[in-house]
Coordinates of C-alpha atoms in Angstrom, one line a residue:
M210 CA 19.4 41.0 -28.3
I211 CA 17.7 38.2 -26.6
S212 CA 16.8 38.8 -22.9
M213 CA 18.3 36.7 -20.1
E214 CA 14.8 35.5 -19.2
R215 CA 14.1 34.3 -22.7
F216 CA 17.5 32.7 -23.0
V217 CA 16.9 30.7 -19.8
F218 CA 13.4 29.7 -21.1
F219 CA 14.9 28.4 -24.4
L220 CA 17.6 26.6 -22.5
V221 CA 15.1 24.8 -20.3
C222 CA 13.0 23.9 -23.3
A223 CA 16.0 22.6 -25.2
T224 CA 17.1 20.5 -22.2
A225 CA 13.6 19.1 -21.8
A226 CA 13.4 18.2 -25.5
C227 CA 16.7 16.4 -25.3
A228 CA 15.6 14.5 -22.2
L229 CA 12.4 13.5 -24.0
L230 CA 14.2 12.2 -27.0
S231 CA 16.6 10.3 -24.8
S232 CA 13.7 8.9 -22.8
S233 CA 11.9 7.8 -25.9
A234 CA 15.0 6.1 -27.2
S235 CA 15.6 4.0 -24.1
A236 CA 12.0 3.2 -23.2
K237 CA 10.5 -0.1 -24.2
V238 CA 7.3 -2.1 -23.9
V239 CA 7.3 -4.8 -21.2
E240 CA 4.6 -7.4 -21.7
H241 CA 3.2 -10.1 -19.3
T242 CA 0.3 -12.5 -19.4
F243 CA -1.3 -13.3 -16.0
D244 CA -3.3 -16.5 -16.0
V245 CA -5.4 -16.2 -12.8
G246 CA -6.9 -19.4 -11.6
N247 CA -7.3 -21.9 -8.7
F248 CA -4.8 -24.5 -7.8
T249 CA -4.0 -26.7 -4.8
V250 CA -1.0 -26.1 -2.5
T251 CA 0.1 -27.9 0.7
R252 CA 0.6 -25.7 3.8
M253 CA 0.5 -26.5 7.5
C254 CA -0.1 -30.2 7.1
Q255 CA -3.1 -29.9 4.7
Q256 CA -4.0 -29.2 1.1
Q257 CA -5.7 -25.9 0.3
V258 CA -7.2 -24.5 -2.9
I259 CA -6.0 -20.9 -3.6
T260 CA -6.4 -18.4 -6.3
A261 CA -3.1 -17.2 -7.8
V262 CA -1.4 -15.9 -10.9
N263 CA 0.4 -18.4 -13.1
R264 CA 0.2 -21.0 -10.4
S265 CA 2.7 -19.1 -8.2
L266 CA 2.6 -17.7 -4.7
P267 CA 3.6 -14.9 -4.7
G268 CA 2.8 -14.1 -8.4
P269 CA 5.4 -13.1 -11.0
T270 CA 7.8 -10.2 -10.2
I271 CA 7.5 -7.5 -12.8
T272 CA 10.7 -5.6 -13.5
V273 CA 10.6 -2.4 -15.7
N274 CA 12.8 0.7 -16.2
E275 CA 11.5 4.1 -15.5
G276 CA 9.9 5.3 -18.8
D277 CA 8.8 1.9 -20.0
T278 CA 5.2 1.0 -21.0
L279 CA 3.8 -2.0 -19.1
V280 CA 1.2 -4.2 -20.7
V281 CA -0.4 -7.0 -18.7
H282 CA -3.0 -9.4 -20.2
V283 CA -5.2 -10.8 -17.4
L284 CA -7.1 -14.0 -18.1
N285 CA -9.6 -14.6 -15.3
K286 CA -9.9 -18.4 -15.1
S287 CA -10.9 -18.2 -11.4
P288 CA -14.5 -18.5 -10.2
Y289 CA -14.4 -15.0 -8.8
N290 CA -14.8 -11.4 -10.1
L291 CA -11.3 -9.9 -10.3
T292 CA -9.4 -6.7 -10.8
L293 CA -5.7 -5.9 -10.3
H294 CA -4.2 -2.7 -8.8
W295 CA -0.7 -1.5 -9.5
H296 CA -0.1 -0.2 -6.0
G297 CA 1.8 3.1 -6.0
I298 CA 1.9 3.6 -9.8
F299 CA 0.7 7.2 -10.6
Q300 CA -1.2 6.2 -13.7
L301 CA -0.7 9.7 -15.1
F302 CA -3.8 10.2 -17.3
S303 CA -4.3 6.4 -17.5
G304 CA -6.7 6.0 -14.6
W305 CA -8.6 3.3 -16.4
A306 CA -5.7 1.0 -15.6
D307 CA -5.6 1.7 -11.8
G308 CA -7.8 -1.3 -11.0
P309 CA -10.0 -0.8 -7.9
A310 CA -13.3 -2.5 -8.6
Y311 CA -16.2 -0.2 -9.2
V312 CA -13.9 2.8 -8.8
T313 CA -12.0 2.8 -12.1
Q314 CA -13.4 -0.3 -13.7
C315 CA -16.0 -3.0 -13.3
P316 CA -14.6 -6.4 -12.4
I317 CA -13.2 -8.9 -14.9
L318 CA -15.8 -11.6 -14.8
P319 CA -14.9 -15.3 -14.6
G320 CA -13.9 -16.6 -18.0
N321 CA -13.2 -13.0 -19.3
S322 CA -10.0 -11.1 -19.9
F323 CA -8.7 -7.5 -19.8
T324 CA -5.4 -5.8 -20.7
Y325 CA -3.9 -3.2 -18.5
R326 CA -1.6 -0.8 -20.3
F327 CA 0.2 2.2 -18.8
N328 CA 3.4 4.1 -18.7
I329 CA 5.9 4.1 -15.8
T330 CA 6.6 7.9 -15.5
G331 CA 8.7 9.7 -13.0
Q332 CA 9.1 6.8 -10.5
K333 CA 11.8 4.4 -9.4
G334 CA 12.0 1.8 -6.7
T335 CA 9.9 -0.9 -5.1
L336 CA 6.1 -1.1 -5.6
W337 CA 3.8 -4.1 -6.0
W338 CA 0.6 -5.3 -7.6
H339 CA -2.4 -7.1 -6.1
A340 CA -6.0 -8.1 -6.5
H341 CA -8.4 -5.3 -5.6
T342 CA -11.5 -7.4 -5.1
S343 CA -12.4 -9.0 -1.7
Y344 CA -9.8 -11.1 0.1
L345 CA -8.3 -12.4 -3.1
R346 CA -5.3 -10.1 -2.3
A347 CA -4.2 -12.8 0.2
T348 CA -2.8 -14.9 -2.6
V349 CA -3.0 -12.7 -5.7
Y350 CA 0.0 -10.4 -5.4
G351 CA 3.6 -9.8 -6.5
A352 CA 6.5 -7.3 -6.7
L353 CA 6.7 -4.5 -9.2
I354 CA 10.3 -3.2 -9.4
I355 CA 11.1 0.0 -11.3
R356 CA 14.8 0.3 -12.1
P357 CA 16.5 3.5 -13.3
R358 CA 16.8 4.2 -17.0
P359 CA 19.9 2.6 -18.6
G360 CA 23.0 4.6 -17.8
R361 CA 21.5 6.0 -14.5
K362 CA 22.3 4.9 -11.0
Y363 CA 20.8 4.5 -7.6
P364 CA 21.6 7.3 -5.1
F365 CA 23.1 4.9 -2.6
T366 CA 25.9 2.3 -2.2
K367 CA 26.3 -0.2 -5.0
Q368 CA 24.9 -3.5 -4.0
K369 CA 26.1 -7.0 -4.8
K370 CA 22.6 -8.4 -5.5
E371 CA 18.9 -7.6 -4.5
F372 CA 16.2 -9.8 -3.0
P373 CA 12.5 -9.1 -2.8
I374 CA 11.0 -9.9 0.6
L375 CA 7.2 -10.1 0.4
L376 CA 5.5 -10.5 3.8
G377 CA 2.0 -12.0 3.7
E378 CA -0.7 -13.9 5.6
W379 CA -2.0 -17.4 5.3
W380 CA -5.4 -18.9 6.0
N381 CA -6.2 -22.6 6.3
A382 CA -9.5 -21.8 4.5
N383 CA -10.9 -20.3 1.3
V384 CA -10.2 -16.6 1.8
F385 CA -13.2 -15.5 -0.2
D386 CA -15.4 -17.5 2.2
V387 CA -13.6 -15.9 5.2
E388 CA -14.7 -12.5 4.1
E389 CA -18.2 -13.5 3.0
E390 CA -18.9 -15.0 6.4
S391 CA -17.9 -11.9 8.3
L392 CA -20.0 -9.6 6.0
N393 CA -23.0 -11.9 6.2
F394 CA -23.0 -12.4 10.0
G395 CA -21.8 -8.9 11.1
G396 CA -18.7 -9.8 13.0
A397 CA -15.0 -9.6 12.4
P398 CA -13.4 -12.1 10.0
N399 CA -11.4 -15.0 11.3
I400 CA -7.7 -14.2 11.8
S401 CA -5.0 -15.7 9.6
D402 CA -3.4 -18.9 10.7
A403 CA 0.2 -18.0 9.8
Y404 CA 2.4 -15.4 8.1
T405 CA 4.7 -15.9 5.1
I406 CA 7.9 -14.7 3.6
N407 CA 7.7 -15.0 -0.2
G408 CA 4.8 -17.4 0.1
R409 CA 6.6 -19.7 2.6
L410 CA 5.6 -20.0 6.2
G411 CA 9.1 -20.8 7.6
D412 CA 10.1 -23.6 9.9
H413 CA 8.4 -22.2 13.0
F414 CA 5.0 -23.4 11.8
P415 CA 3.8 -27.0 11.6
C416 CA 4.8 -29.1 8.7
S417 CA 6.8 -26.2 7.3
A418 CA 10.4 -27.2 7.8
D419 CA 10.9 -27.5 4.0
Q420 CA 9.0 -24.2 3.4
T421 CA 11.5 -21.7 4.6
H422 CA 12.7 -19.0 2.2
K423 CA 16.5 -18.8 2.0
F424 CA 19.1 -16.7 0.2
Q425 CA 22.9 -16.7 0.3
V426 CA 25.2 -13.8 0.9
E427 CA 29.0 -13.2 0.7
K428 CA 30.8 -11.8 3.7
G429 CA 31.7 -8.2 3.2
K430 CA 29.2 -7.5 0.4
T431 CA 26.1 -5.2 0.5
Y432 CA 22.6 -6.3 -0.6
L433 CA 19.4 -4.5 -1.4
L434 CA 16.3 -6.0 0.3
R435 CA 13.0 -4.9 -1.2
I436 CA 10.5 -5.4 1.7
I437 CA 6.8 -5.4 0.7
N438 CA 4.0 -5.8 3.2
A439 CA 1.4 -7.8 1.1
A440 CA -0.6 -8.8 4.2
L441 CA -4.3 -8.2 4.4
N442 CA -4.7 -7.1 8.0
N443 CA -1.3 -7.2 9.8
Q444 CA 1.4 -4.7 10.2
F445 CA 4.8 -6.3 10.9
F446 CA 8.0 -5.9 12.8
F447 CA 10.9 -7.3 10.6
S448 CA 14.4 -8.0 11.8
I449 CA 17.5 -9.9 10.9
A450 CA 19.5 -11.6 13.6
N451 CA 22.7 -9.6 14.5
H452 CA 22.4 -7.3 11.5
N453 CA 21.4 -3.6 11.1
M454 CA 19.7 -2.4 8.0
T455 CA 19.9 1.0 6.3
V456 CA 16.6 2.3 5.0
V457 CA 17.1 4.0 1.6
A458 CA 13.6 4.2 0.1
I459 CA 9.9 3.8 1.1
D460 CA 7.0 3.4 -1.3
A461 CA 9.4 4.0 -4.2
S462 CA 10.6 7.3 -2.8
Y463 CA 14.2 7.8 -1.7
T464 CA 15.0 8.6 1.9
N465 CA 18.0 10.0 3.7
P466 CA 19.8 6.8 5.0
Y467 CA 18.3 5.6 8.3
V468 CA 20.1 2.9 10.2
T469 CA 17.8 0.6 12.2
D470 CA 17.7 -3.0 13.7
V471 CA 13.9 -3.3 12.9
V472 CA 11.7 -2.3 10.0
V473 CA 8.1 -1.6 10.7
T474 CA 5.7 -1.9 7.8
G475 CA 2.0 -1.7 7.3
P476 CA -0.1 -3.4 4.6
G477 CA 0.6 -1.7 1.3
Q478 CA 3.9 -0.2 2.3
T479 CA 7.3 -1.0 0.8
T480 CA 10.7 -0.4 2.4
D481 CA 14.1 -0.7 0.6
V482 CA 17.0 -1.4 2.9
L483 CA 20.7 -2.1 2.4
L484 CA 22.1 -5.1 4.3
K485 CA 25.8 -5.4 4.8
A486 CA 26.9 -9.0 5.3
N487 CA 29.4 -8.1 8.1
Q488 CA 28.8 -10.9 10.6
P489 CA 30.7 -14.1 11.2
V490 CA 30.0 -16.8 8.6
G491 CA 26.9 -18.7 9.7
D492 CA 23.1 -18.9 9.2
Y493 CA 20.8 -16.1 10.5
Y494 CA 17.0 -15.9 10.7
M495 CA 15.1 -13.0 9.3
A496 CA 11.8 -12.9 11.0
A497 CA 8.5 -11.0 11.1
H498 CA 5.7 -10.9 13.5
P499 CA 2.7 -8.6 13.9
Y500 CA 2.7 -5.1 15.3
I501 CA -0.7 -5.1 17.2
S502 CA -1.7 -1.6 18.0
A503 CA -5.3 -2.4 19.0
A504 CA -6.0 -3.8 22.5
G505 CA -7.9 -7.0 23.0
I506 CA -7.8 -8.5 19.5
Q507 CA -6.8 -12.0 18.6
F508 CA -3.8 -12.7 16.5
E509 CA -1.4 -15.5 15.6
P510 CA 1.7 -14.9 17.8
N511 CA 4.2 -17.1 15.9
A512 CA 6.7 -15.4 13.6
T513 CA 7.4 -16.3 10.0
V514 CA 11.1 -16.8 9.3
G515 CA 13.5 -17.0 6.4
I516 CA 17.2 -17.8 6.5
I517 CA 20.2 -15.7 5.4
Q518 CA 23.1 -18.1 4.7
Y519 CA 26.6 -16.9 4.4
K520 CA 28.4 -18.8 1.6
S521 CA 30.3 -21.8 2.9
S522 CA 28.2 -21.8 6.1
R523 CA 25.9 -24.6 4.7
S524 CA 28.6 -27.2 5.0
R525 CA 30.1 -26.1 8.3
N526 CA 26.8 -25.3 10.1
S527 CA 24.3 -27.5 8.4
S528 CA 23.3 -29.1 11.7
S529 CA 23.1 -25.9 13.7
T530 CA 20.0 -23.8 14.3
P531 CA 20.2 -20.3 12.8
I532 CA 20.4 -17.3 15.2
M533 CA 17.0 -15.8 15.9
P534 CA 16.5 -12.0 16.1
T535 CA 14.9 -10.4 19.1
L536 CA 11.7 -8.8 17.7
P537 CA 9.9 -5.9 19.6
A538 CA 6.9 -6.8 21.7
F539 CA 3.7 -7.1 19.6
N540 CA 2.3 -3.9 21.1
D541 CA 5.4 -1.8 21.0
T542 CA 3.9 1.4 19.6
P543 CA 6.9 3.6 20.7
T544 CA 9.2 1.5 18.5
A545 CA 6.8 1.6 15.6
H546 CA 6.3 5.4 15.9
K547 CA 10.1 6.0 16.2
F548 CA 10.6 4.2 12.9
F549 CA 7.8 5.8 11.0
S550 CA 8.5 9.4 12.2
N551 CA 12.3 9.4 11.8
L552 CA 12.2 8.8 8.1
T553 CA 12.9 11.8 5.9
G554 CA 13.0 12.4 2.1
L555 CA 16.2 12.6 0.0
K556 CA 16.1 16.1 -1.5
T557 CA 19.0 15.3 -3.9
G558 CA 17.4 12.2 -5.2
P559 CA 15.7 11.8 -8.6
F560 CA 12.1 12.9 -8.8
W561 CA 12.2 14.8 -5.5
V562 CA 9.2 17.1 -5.3
P563 CA 9.4 20.2 -2.9
V564 CA 6.5 20.5 -0.5
P565 CA 3.7 22.7 -1.9
T566 CA 3.3 25.8 0.2
K567 CA 0.0 27.2 -1.2
I568 CA -3.0 25.1 0.1
D569 CA -6.2 25.1 -2.0
E570 CA -8.1 22.5 -0.1
K571 CA -7.7 21.8 3.6
M572 CA -9.5 18.7 5.1
F573 CA -9.8 17.4 8.6
I574 CA -10.7 13.8 8.3
T575 CA -11.7 11.7 11.4
F576 CA -11.8 8.0 10.8
G577 CA -12.2 4.7 12.7
L578 CA -14.6 2.0 13.6
G579 CA -18.3 2.5 14.2
V580 CA -21.6 0.6 13.9
S581 CA -24.5 0.6 11.5
P582 CA -27.9 -1.2 11.4
C583 CA -27.7 -4.8 10.5
G584 CA -30.2 -4.5 7.6
A585 CA -33.3 -6.3 6.8
N586 CA -31.7 -9.1 4.8
K587 CA -28.6 -9.6 7.0
N588 CA -28.0 -12.0 9.9
C589 CA -25.9 -10.3 12.5
S590 CA -25.6 -13.3 14.8
Q591 CA -21.8 -12.9 15.2
S592 CA -21.9 -9.2 15.9
P593 CA -20.5 -8.1 19.3
F594 CA -23.2 -5.4 19.4
G595 CA -26.2 -7.6 19.3
T596 CA -28.3 -8.9 16.4
N597 CA -29.4 -5.4 15.2
L598 CA -26.0 -3.8 14.7
R599 CA -22.9 -4.7 12.7
F600 CA -19.3 -3.3 12.4
S601 CA -18.9 -0.3 10.2
A602 CA -16.1 2.2 9.5
S603 CA -16.1 5.7 8.3
M604 CA -14.3 8.9 7.3
N605 CA -16.0 12.0 8.7
N606 CA -18.9 9.8 9.7
H607 CA -19.5 8.6 6.1
S608 CA -19.2 4.9 5.5
F609 CA -18.2 4.5 1.9
E610 CA -20.3 2.3 -0.2
L611 CA -19.1 1.2 -3.7
P612 CA -21.5 1.4 -6.6
S613 CA -22.4 -1.8 -8.4
T614 CA -23.9 -0.7 -11.8
L615 CA -21.1 1.5 -13.2
S616 CA -17.6 2.4 -12.2
M617 CA -17.1 5.9 -10.7
L618 CA -14.5 6.8 -13.4
E619 CA -17.0 5.9 -16.2
A620 CA -19.6 7.9 -14.5
H621 CA -17.2 10.9 -14.2
Y622 CA -16.0 10.6 -17.8
N623 CA -19.5 10.2 -19.3
N624 CA -21.2 12.6 -16.9
V625 CA -23.6 9.9 -15.6
S626 CA -25.4 11.0 -12.5
G627 CA -26.6 8.9 -9.6
I628 CA -23.4 6.9 -9.1
Y629 CA -21.8 9.1 -6.5
T630 CA -22.2 12.6 -5.1
E631 CA -19.5 15.3 -4.8
D632 CA -20.2 16.4 -1.3
F633 CA -17.7 14.6 0.9
P634 CA -17.3 17.0 3.8
N635 CA -14.0 18.7 4.6
N636 CA -14.7 18.3 8.3
P637 CA -16.6 15.8 10.6
P638 CA -20.2 16.7 11.4
L639 CA -19.3 17.1 15.1
A640 CA -16.2 18.0 17.0
F641 CA -15.5 15.9 20.1
D642 CA -12.7 14.4 22.2
Y643 CA -11.7 12.0 19.4
I644 CA -9.4 9.8 21.4
N645 CA -11.8 9.4 24.4
S646 CA -13.2 5.8 24.3
N647 CA -15.8 6.6 27.0
L648 CA -18.1 8.9 25.0
S649 CA -21.7 8.2 24.1
F650 CA -22.2 5.1 21.9
G651 CA -24.4 7.2 19.7
L652 CA -21.4 8.9 18.2
A653 CA -20.3 5.6 16.7
F654 CA -23.3 5.3 14.3
T655 CA -22.2 5.9 10.7
E656 CA -24.0 7.0 7.5
R657 CA -23.7 4.8 4.4
S658 CA -23.1 6.9 1.2
T659 CA -20.9 7.2 -1.9
K660 CA -19.6 10.7 -1.3
V661 CA -16.4 11.9 -3.0
K662 CA -14.3 15.1 -2.8
K663 CA -13.9 17.1 -6.1
V664 CA -10.8 19.1 -6.6
K665 CA -9.3 21.2 -9.4
L666 CA -6.4 19.9 -11.5
N667 CA -3.1 20.9 -9.9
G668 CA -4.8 22.1 -6.7
T669 CA -2.9 21.4 -3.5
V670 CA -4.8 19.3 -0.8
E671 CA -3.7 19.1 2.8
M672 CA -5.3 16.4 4.9
I673 CA -5.2 16.0 8.6
F674 CA -6.0 12.4 9.5
Q675 CA -7.4 12.0 13.1
N676 CA -7.9 8.6 14.6
T677 CA -11.0 8.1 16.7
A678 CA -11.4 5.8 19.7
L679 CA -15.2 5.2 19.7
I680 CA -14.7 1.5 19.2
G681 CA -11.1 0.7 19.9
I682 CA -8.0 2.5 18.6
E683 CA -5.3 1.2 16.2
N684 CA -2.7 2.2 13.7
H685 CA -4.5 2.5 10.3
P686 CA -2.6 2.4 7.0
I687 CA -4.3 4.9 4.7
H688 CA -3.5 4.5 1.0
L689 CA -4.1 7.2 -1.7
H690 CA -4.3 5.9 -5.3
G691 CA -2.7 8.0 -8.1
F692 CA -0.4 10.2 -6.0
N693 CA 2.4 10.4 -3.5
F694 CA 2.0 12.7 -0.6
H695 CA 4.4 14.5 1.8
V696 CA 4.1 13.4 5.4
L697 CA 4.5 16.7 7.3
A698 CA 4.0 15.5 10.8
Q699 CA 2.4 12.7 12.9
G700 CA 1.8 12.3 16.6
F701 CA -0.6 11.1 19.4
G702 CA -3.7 12.5 20.9
N703 CA -6.0 15.0 19.4
Y704 CA -4.5 17.2 16.7
N705 CA -3.9 20.7 17.9
S706 CA -3.8 23.2 15.0
T707 CA -1.7 25.7 17.0
E708 CA 0.9 23.5 18.6
D709 CA 1.2 20.6 16.2
K710 CA 1.7 22.9 13.2
K711 CA 5.0 23.9 14.7
K712 CA 6.2 20.3 14.1
F713 CA 5.7 20.4 10.4
N714 CA 8.7 19.3 8.3
L715 CA 8.5 21.5 5.2
D716 CA 12.1 20.9 4.2
D717 CA 12.7 17.2 3.6
P718 CA 9.5 15.2 4.7
Q719 CA 9.1 11.6 3.6
E720 CA 7.0 10.9 0.5
R721 CA 4.6 7.9 0.7
N722 CA 1.5 6.5 -0.9
T723 CA 0.4 4.7 2.3
I724 CA 0.7 6.4 5.8
G725 CA 0.3 4.5 9.0
V726 CA -1.7 7.0 11.1
P727 CA -0.6 6.4 14.8
A728 CA -2.9 4.5 17.1
G729 CA -4.9 7.1 19.0
G730 CA -3.2 9.9 17.1
W731 CA -3.0 11.9 13.9
A732 CA -1.0 12.6 10.7
V733 CA -0.8 15.5 8.3
V734 CA -0.1 14.9 4.6
R735 CA -0.1 17.2 1.6
F736 CA -0.2 16.5 -2.2
R737 CA -0.8 18.2 -5.5
A738 CA -3.7 16.9 -7.5
N739 CA -1.9 16.8 -10.8
N740 CA -3.6 13.7 -12.2
A741 CA -7.0 13.9 -13.7
G742 CA -9.4 11.1 -12.9
V743 CA -11.1 9.3 -9.9
W744 CA -8.7 8.2 -7.2
F745 CA -9.7 5.9 -4.3
M746 CA -8.4 6.6 -0.8
H747 CA -9.0 3.9 1.8
C748 CA -7.6 2.0 4.7
H749 CA -5.4 -0.8 3.5
L750 CA -6.5 -3.2 6.3
D751 CA -8.8 -5.3 4.2
V752 CA -11.0 -6.0 7.3
H753 CA -12.0 -2.3 7.3
M754 CA -12.4 -1.6 3.6
P755 CA -15.6 -3.5 3.1
W756 CA -16.9 -1.8 6.2
G757 CA -16.6 1.6 4.5
L758 CA -13.3 3.2 5.6
G759 CA -12.6 5.2 2.5
T760 CA -13.6 7.9 0.0
A761 CA -12.4 9.1 -3.4
F762 CA -11.1 12.2 -5.1
V763 CA -12.4 13.4 -8.4
V764 CA -9.7 15.5 -10.1
E765 CA -11.1 17.6 -12.9
N766 CA -9.7 17.5 -16.4
G767 CA -7.2 20.2 -17.6
P768 CA -7.9 22.7 -20.3
T769 CA -6.2 20.6 -23.1
A770 CA -6.2 17.0 -24.3
A771 CA -2.7 16.7 -22.9
T772 CA -3.9 17.4 -19.4
S773 CA -7.1 15.4 -19.5
L774 CA -8.0 11.8 -18.9
R775 CA -7.7 9.7 -22.1
P776 CA -10.7 7.8 -23.4
P777 CA -11.3 4.3 -21.9
P778 CA -9.9 1.2 -23.6
S779 CA -12.2 -0.7 -25.9
D780 CA -12.1 -3.8 -23.8
L781 CA -12.9 -2.1 -20.5
P782 CA -15.1 -4.6 -18.5
K783 CA -18.8 -3.8 -18.1
C784 CA -20.8 -4.2 -15.0

């Protein structure tokens, strides 16, 4: 007689086998060609040369079903080195396709090409793709939408239609030159001149009356808005006049429904909301302006706008001005924190993962802005610290420096030494009052290195992120490649291991790939390292990434070929 335990085991195996056969039958290969090059557009009363994909801003929207294989042929016809990152895709055992330059691959040189190929496994929702080299992300980006497999549904109200809403920034300059100037002269880069919705500035900016994104709705219908923050350096408040929104997903992870009149989103984050067209027929502005969590910095105060038009309103209200929403104050941190901290995960949704309870690696990571020596071959004439010092940024006082002769993943796969070291510390070198801005300036000096954290496959990592206030405080969006993590808690001040642990949500925390750590505060996240490879973790404010606010995880291979990183593709670019 077969035991109950063995019966259950066989039943689970049979169910898994059926699911696998069904998945294979419905999966398909989705193929795109990305022609990356320079072309001229007109914005804000002038012509500007930008780098973009297929002469489009934003670039093409990629739509796949969960289980599909995505193949993207990238032809680099621009004058710049280039890689593409598929932001939020797990890249299970396909880390060669992740994209960050010198982490998982060397850049695609001008005139060369590379094909990204990977499976979309265990994910649904809104993600996006973008350049992962210098400021090219300002114009090289687009939506990546993962729909349920055929025959499966979303775990929320059926919608009439869906609209991607990509929020971005605009410079009246060559963005590559903007970054190069800041790195060469030691100061902060010039701020953007405007903001965009789906590549258009909106009629609140000069010469932009005909560059306002519009979409139509029918009264009484419900719509899905896929909001993506594709900006380089700005977090945004986003609202729609006279309408509430219901958040149903963040970073391609379903949430318990959360009703709000404002969405707050940091660079790299995505938010899916349901919009019910329940207002009188008319035209309504949707608008976004920055959430500025740091004091004393410059920014463009004007809002980018789009227009929601109720059908039949065009003829009756064509001469009227759309209603404008009331956006929060630029520095409204309480509203931002309320939004970020009130989101919870949908335990009944597909692909929900319970919070790991056993912790194998516990890390306390301080991060923020600091300073480093200017360097013998640098001109720090624009540095606010004098001609001998420049801006720097760090995690646990280590300012991350990317290699240049070989990617870190190639070094890991081929056991090449000298590219990085596996001694990133679990704690900062010194404990101090992290949110005190009046401490010794000497604490702000950082050490340049390429230190990474090595973890075992399937080990559980808990990270406590602690903002520092040595040179200003602000909300930092921290992005982890290759994984989602549970956000257990977040708050202000110095993290208190005794009191703040009582605030942990171990039942239904939100899952994200990018966390906005509160200005002058902390956040606790936990993830299982179930994906072999080298995975970058960094601040998604592009102003801070070149200054070194990042590190990487090296996740060891498993005991079998099925749990180990696959060999690199034959056309992997060389440094």
